[in-house]
Amino acid sequence: MKPSILAMSLTLLLASPFGEARVIPDTTQRPAPGNEAEQTPLSQAGYSSSVNYRLQCLGCHLTNGEGSPRNGIPQMTGFVGNFLKVEGGRAFLVQVPGSSQSALSNQQLADLLNWMLREEGIAGGSSPENFRPYTGEEVEAYRNIKIKDLPGLRRNLINRMETMGIHIPKAAMPSP
Ligand code: HEC
């Protein structure tokens, strides 16, 4: 670690309110005996998309993408593919924080979205018939562009769906 970075992290550490101190990992902690092997980062682990979904997405989106509308997590089941039918929706599915800030590589994220969006996936037939799978390169191009007004953009995309006559389930419009 460069000295300047060390100084910066120390400043941040000292500046944190005490209430947050407990979330800072204990740097003196040793792995449990027998568990000393270096951990493989998820982006290199080579798990299937369904395992990656369980590890990175299920906590919020639940097993079949049903989400938790009361907690602000929209339903994706049988609906999420509709985003691909409106302009801007294709980038949106990559740029939402859950996707873009996941620990997955670009290719893994492309595979996971394709897995969700196929006919038998979470999207359950809501994807357009001519659905073109994401590639790792496409994900890379969208991923680092930050959405400025996420709720506004989402509302806009949903409005566009409505004008196309697409049914919007109540659970797709969650209120936390
Ligand atoms: C911390 C909770 C959380 C996690 C973890 C999470 N998401 Fe999300 N996701 C949300 C919320 C909330 C939204 C609604 C848009 C927003 O506010 O980000 C959303 C929206 C989405 C959407 C757009 C659908 C819509 O209706 O807006 C996609 C696609 C998506 N998430 C994919 C993923 C994937 C893939 C993962 C795992 C790699 C993931 N999410 C992990 C909370 C989460």
PDB file of C-alpha atoms in Angstrom, residues 53-170:
ATOM      1  CA  TYR A  53     -27.589 -15.574  -9.148  1.00  0.00           C
ATOM      2  CA  ARG A  54     -27.937 -17.301  -5.802  1.00  0.00           C
ATOM      3  CA  LEU A  55     -24.731 -15.776  -4.503  1.00  0.00           C
ATOM      4  CA  GLN A  56     -25.171 -12.232  -5.778  1.00  0.00           C
ATOM      5  CA  CYS A  57     -28.814 -11.503  -6.532  1.00  0.00           C
ATOM      6  CA  LEU A  58     -31.154 -13.848  -4.670  1.00  0.00           C
ATOM      7  CA  GLY A  59     -30.756 -12.012  -1.354  1.00  0.00           C
ATOM      8  CA  CYS A  60     -32.800  -9.141  -2.760  1.00  0.00           C
ATOM      9  CA  HIS A  61     -34.590 -10.573  -5.793  1.00  0.00           C
ATOM     10  CA  LEU A  62     -35.511 -13.921  -4.152  1.00  0.00           C
ATOM     11  CA  THR A  63     -35.477 -17.383  -5.700  1.00  0.00           C
ATOM     12  CA  ASN A  64     -37.557 -16.814  -8.801  1.00  0.00           C
ATOM     13  CA  GLY A  65     -37.138 -13.072  -9.168  1.00  0.00           C
ATOM     14  CA  GLU A  66     -40.354 -12.391  -7.276  1.00  0.00           C
ATOM     15  CA  GLY A  67     -38.581  -9.629  -5.331  1.00  0.00           C
ATOM     16  CA  SER A  68     -40.000  -7.915  -2.305  1.00  0.00           C
ATOM     17  CA  PRO A  69     -42.156  -5.007  -3.408  1.00  0.00           C
ATOM     18  CA  ARG A  70     -42.801  -3.903   0.168  1.00  0.00           C
ATOM     19  CA  ASN A  71     -39.051  -3.475   0.583  1.00  0.00           C
ATOM     20  CA  GLY A  72     -38.523  -1.689  -2.699  1.00  0.00           C
ATOM     21  CA  ILE A  73     -37.368  -4.720  -4.703  1.00  0.00           C
ATOM     22  CA  PRO A  74     -39.410  -4.980  -7.898  1.00  0.00           C
ATOM     23  CA  GLN A  75     -40.793  -8.232  -9.263  1.00  0.00           C
ATOM     24  CA  MET A  76     -38.745  -9.492 -12.217  1.00  0.00           C
ATOM     25  CA  THR A  77     -40.689 -12.747 -12.669  1.00  0.00           C
ATOM     26  CA  GLY A  78     -42.451 -12.816 -16.029  1.00  0.00           C
ATOM     27  CA  PHE A  79     -41.779  -9.110 -16.500  1.00  0.00           C
ATOM     28  CA  VAL A  80     -38.113  -8.059 -16.627  1.00  0.00           C
ATOM     29  CA  GLY A  81     -37.775  -8.935 -20.338  1.00  0.00           C
ATOM     30  CA  ASN A  82     -40.148  -6.095 -21.210  1.00  0.00           C
ATOM     31  CA  PHE A  83     -37.332  -3.625 -20.573  1.00  0.00           C
ATOM     32  CA  LEU A  84     -35.711  -4.905 -23.769  1.00  0.00           C
ATOM     33  CA  LYS A  85     -38.740  -3.704 -25.751  1.00  0.00           C
ATOM     34  CA  VAL A  86     -38.175  -0.019 -24.971  1.00  0.00           C
ATOM     35  CA  GLU A  87     -35.318   2.288 -25.918  1.00  0.00           C
ATOM     36  CA  GLY A  88     -32.716   2.507 -23.171  1.00  0.00           C
ATOM     37  CA  GLY A  89     -33.931  -0.650 -21.453  1.00  0.00           C
ATOM     38  CA  ARG A  90     -31.121  -2.839 -22.701  1.00  0.00           C
ATOM     39  CA  ALA A  91     -28.472  -0.642 -21.072  1.00  0.00           C
ATOM     40  CA  PHE A  92     -30.644  -0.187 -17.951  1.00  0.00           C
ATOM     41  CA  LEU A  93     -30.598  -3.902 -17.094  1.00  0.00           C
ATOM     42  CA  VAL A  94     -26.795  -3.766 -16.995  1.00  0.00           C
ATOM     43  CA  GLN A  95     -26.521  -0.381 -15.311  1.00  0.00           C
ATOM     44  CA  VAL A  96     -28.782  -0.915 -12.277  1.00  0.00           C
ATOM     45  CA  PRO A  97     -26.463  -1.109  -9.249  1.00  0.00           C
ATOM     46  CA  GLY A  98     -27.360  -4.752  -8.498  1.00  0.00           C
ATOM     47  CA  SER A  99     -25.943  -5.748 -11.898  1.00  0.00           C
ATOM     48  CA  SER A 100     -23.198  -3.201 -12.486  1.00  0.00           C
ATOM     49  CA  GLN A 101     -21.742  -3.289  -8.983  1.00  0.00           C
ATOM     50  CA  SER A 102     -21.841  -7.058  -8.604  1.00  0.00           C
ATOM     51  CA  ALA A 103     -18.590  -8.979  -8.162  1.00  0.00           C
ATOM     52  CA  LEU A 104     -19.135 -10.701 -11.508  1.00  0.00           C
ATOM     53  CA  SER A 105     -16.910 -10.279 -14.552  1.00  0.00           C
ATOM     54  CA  ASN A 106     -18.441  -8.701 -17.659  1.00  0.00           C
ATOM     55  CA  GLN A 107     -18.816 -12.106 -19.319  1.00  0.00           C
ATOM     56  CA  GLN A 108     -20.387 -13.633 -16.172  1.00  0.00           C
ATOM     57  CA  LEU A 109     -22.840 -10.748 -15.933  1.00  0.00           C
ATOM     58  CA  ALA A 110     -23.721 -11.130 -19.636  1.00  0.00           C
ATOM     59  CA  ASP A 111     -24.292 -14.872 -19.114  1.00  0.00           C
ATOM     60  CA  LEU A 112     -26.357 -14.271 -15.977  1.00  0.00           C
ATOM     61  CA  LEU A 113     -28.606 -11.685 -17.660  1.00  0.00           C
ATOM     62  CA  ASN A 114     -29.047 -14.000 -20.667  1.00  0.00           C
ATOM     63  CA  TRP A 115     -29.935 -16.829 -18.267  1.00  0.00           C
ATOM     64  CA  MET A 116     -32.537 -14.614 -16.567  1.00  0.00           C
ATOM     65  CA  LEU A 117     -33.971 -13.329 -19.835  1.00  0.00           C
ATOM     66  CA  ARG A 118     -34.411 -16.562 -21.758  1.00  0.00           C
ATOM     67  CA  GLU A 119     -37.845 -18.095 -22.180  1.00  0.00           C
ATOM     68  CA  GLU A 120     -37.548 -20.565 -19.240  1.00  0.00           C
ATOM     69  CA  GLY A 121     -35.727 -18.058 -17.046  1.00  0.00           C
ATOM     70  CA  ILE A 122     -36.987 -15.517 -14.554  1.00  0.00           C
ATOM     71  CA  ALA A 123     -38.230 -13.347 -17.423  1.00  0.00           C
ATOM     72  CA  GLY A 124     -40.610 -16.197 -18.320  1.00  0.00           C
ATOM     73  CA  GLY A 125     -41.453 -15.219 -21.880  1.00  0.00           C
ATOM     74  CA  SER A 126     -41.521 -11.454 -21.340  1.00  0.00           C
ATOM     75  CA  SER A 127     -38.374 -10.949 -23.451  1.00  0.00           C
ATOM     76  CA  PRO A 128     -38.900  -9.967 -27.086  1.00  0.00           C
ATOM     77  CA  GLU A 129     -38.968 -12.807 -29.612  1.00  0.00           C
ATOM     78  CA  ASN A 130     -35.867 -11.533 -31.354  1.00  0.00           C
ATOM     79  CA  PHE A 131     -33.914 -11.284 -28.080  1.00  0.00           C
ATOM     80  CA  ARG A 132     -30.228 -10.906 -28.871  1.00  0.00           C
ATOM     81  CA  PRO A 133     -28.096 -12.220 -25.994  1.00  0.00           C
ATOM     82  CA  TYR A 134     -25.719  -9.817 -24.264  1.00  0.00           C
ATOM     83  CA  THR A 135     -22.008 -10.247 -24.902  1.00  0.00           C
ATOM     84  CA  GLY A 136     -19.249  -9.523 -22.404  1.00  0.00           C
ATOM     85  CA  GLU A 137     -18.100  -6.612 -24.593  1.00  0.00           C
ATOM     86  CA  GLU A 138     -21.576  -5.069 -24.608  1.00  0.00           C
ATOM     87  CA  VAL A 139     -21.812  -5.354 -20.824  1.00  0.00           C
ATOM     88  CA  GLU A 140     -18.412  -3.718 -20.489  1.00  0.00           C
ATOM     89  CA  ALA A 141     -19.543  -0.794 -22.657  1.00  0.00           C
ATOM     90  CA  TYR A 142     -22.674  -0.122 -20.540  1.00  0.00           C
ATOM     91  CA  ARG A 143     -21.437  -1.083 -17.137  1.00  0.00           C
ATOM     92  CA  ASN A 144     -19.396   1.955 -16.136  1.00  0.00           C
ATOM     93  CA  ILE A 145     -21.900   4.539 -17.310  1.00  0.00           C
ATOM     94  CA  LYS A 146     -23.689   5.644 -14.178  1.00  0.00           C
ATOM     95  CA  ILE A 147     -27.454   6.282 -14.282  1.00  0.00           C
ATOM     96  CA  LYS A 148     -28.067   9.847 -13.090  1.00  0.00           C
ATOM     97  CA  ASP A 149     -31.664   9.595 -11.972  1.00  0.00           C
ATOM     98  CA  LEU A 150     -32.431   5.916 -11.534  1.00  0.00           C
ATOM     99  CA  PRO A 151     -36.059   6.155 -10.289  1.00  0.00           C
ATOM    100  CA  GLY A 152     -36.808   8.737 -13.009  1.00  0.00           C
ATOM    101  CA  LEU A 153     -35.299   6.626 -15.766  1.00  0.00           C
ATOM    102  CA  ARG A 154     -37.070   3.513 -14.515  1.00  0.00           C
ATOM    103  CA  ARG A 155     -40.403   5.352 -14.407  1.00  0.00           C
ATOM    104  CA  ASN A 156     -39.770   6.564 -17.961  1.00  0.00           C
ATOM    105  CA  LEU A 157     -39.030   3.088 -19.260  1.00  0.00           C
ATOM    106  CA  ILE A 158     -42.183   1.756 -17.584  1.00  0.00           C
ATOM    107  CA  ASN A 159     -44.211   4.616 -19.081  1.00  0.00           C
ATOM    108  CA  ARG A 160     -42.934   3.678 -22.522  1.00  0.00           C
ATOM    109  CA  MET A 161     -44.014   0.074 -21.893  1.00  0.00           C
ATOM    110  CA  GLU A 162     -47.465   1.289 -20.868  1.00  0.00           C
ATOM    111  CA  THR A 163     -47.890   3.264 -24.085  1.00  0.00           C
ATOM    112  CA  MET A 164     -47.065   0.041 -25.944  1.00  0.00           C
ATOM    113  CA  GLY A 165     -49.934  -1.649 -24.108  1.00  0.00           C
ATOM    114  CA  ILE A 166     -47.691  -3.807 -21.916  1.00  0.00           C
ATOM    115  CA  HIS A 167     -49.336  -4.793 -18.624  1.00  0.00           C
ATOM    116  CA  ILE A 168     -47.386  -3.548 -15.590  1.00  0.00           C
ATOM    117  CA  PRO A 169     -47.905  -5.784 -12.561  1.00  0.00           C
ATOM    118  CA  LYS A 170     -48.305  -3.899  -9.299  1.00  0.00           C
TER     119      LYS A 170
END
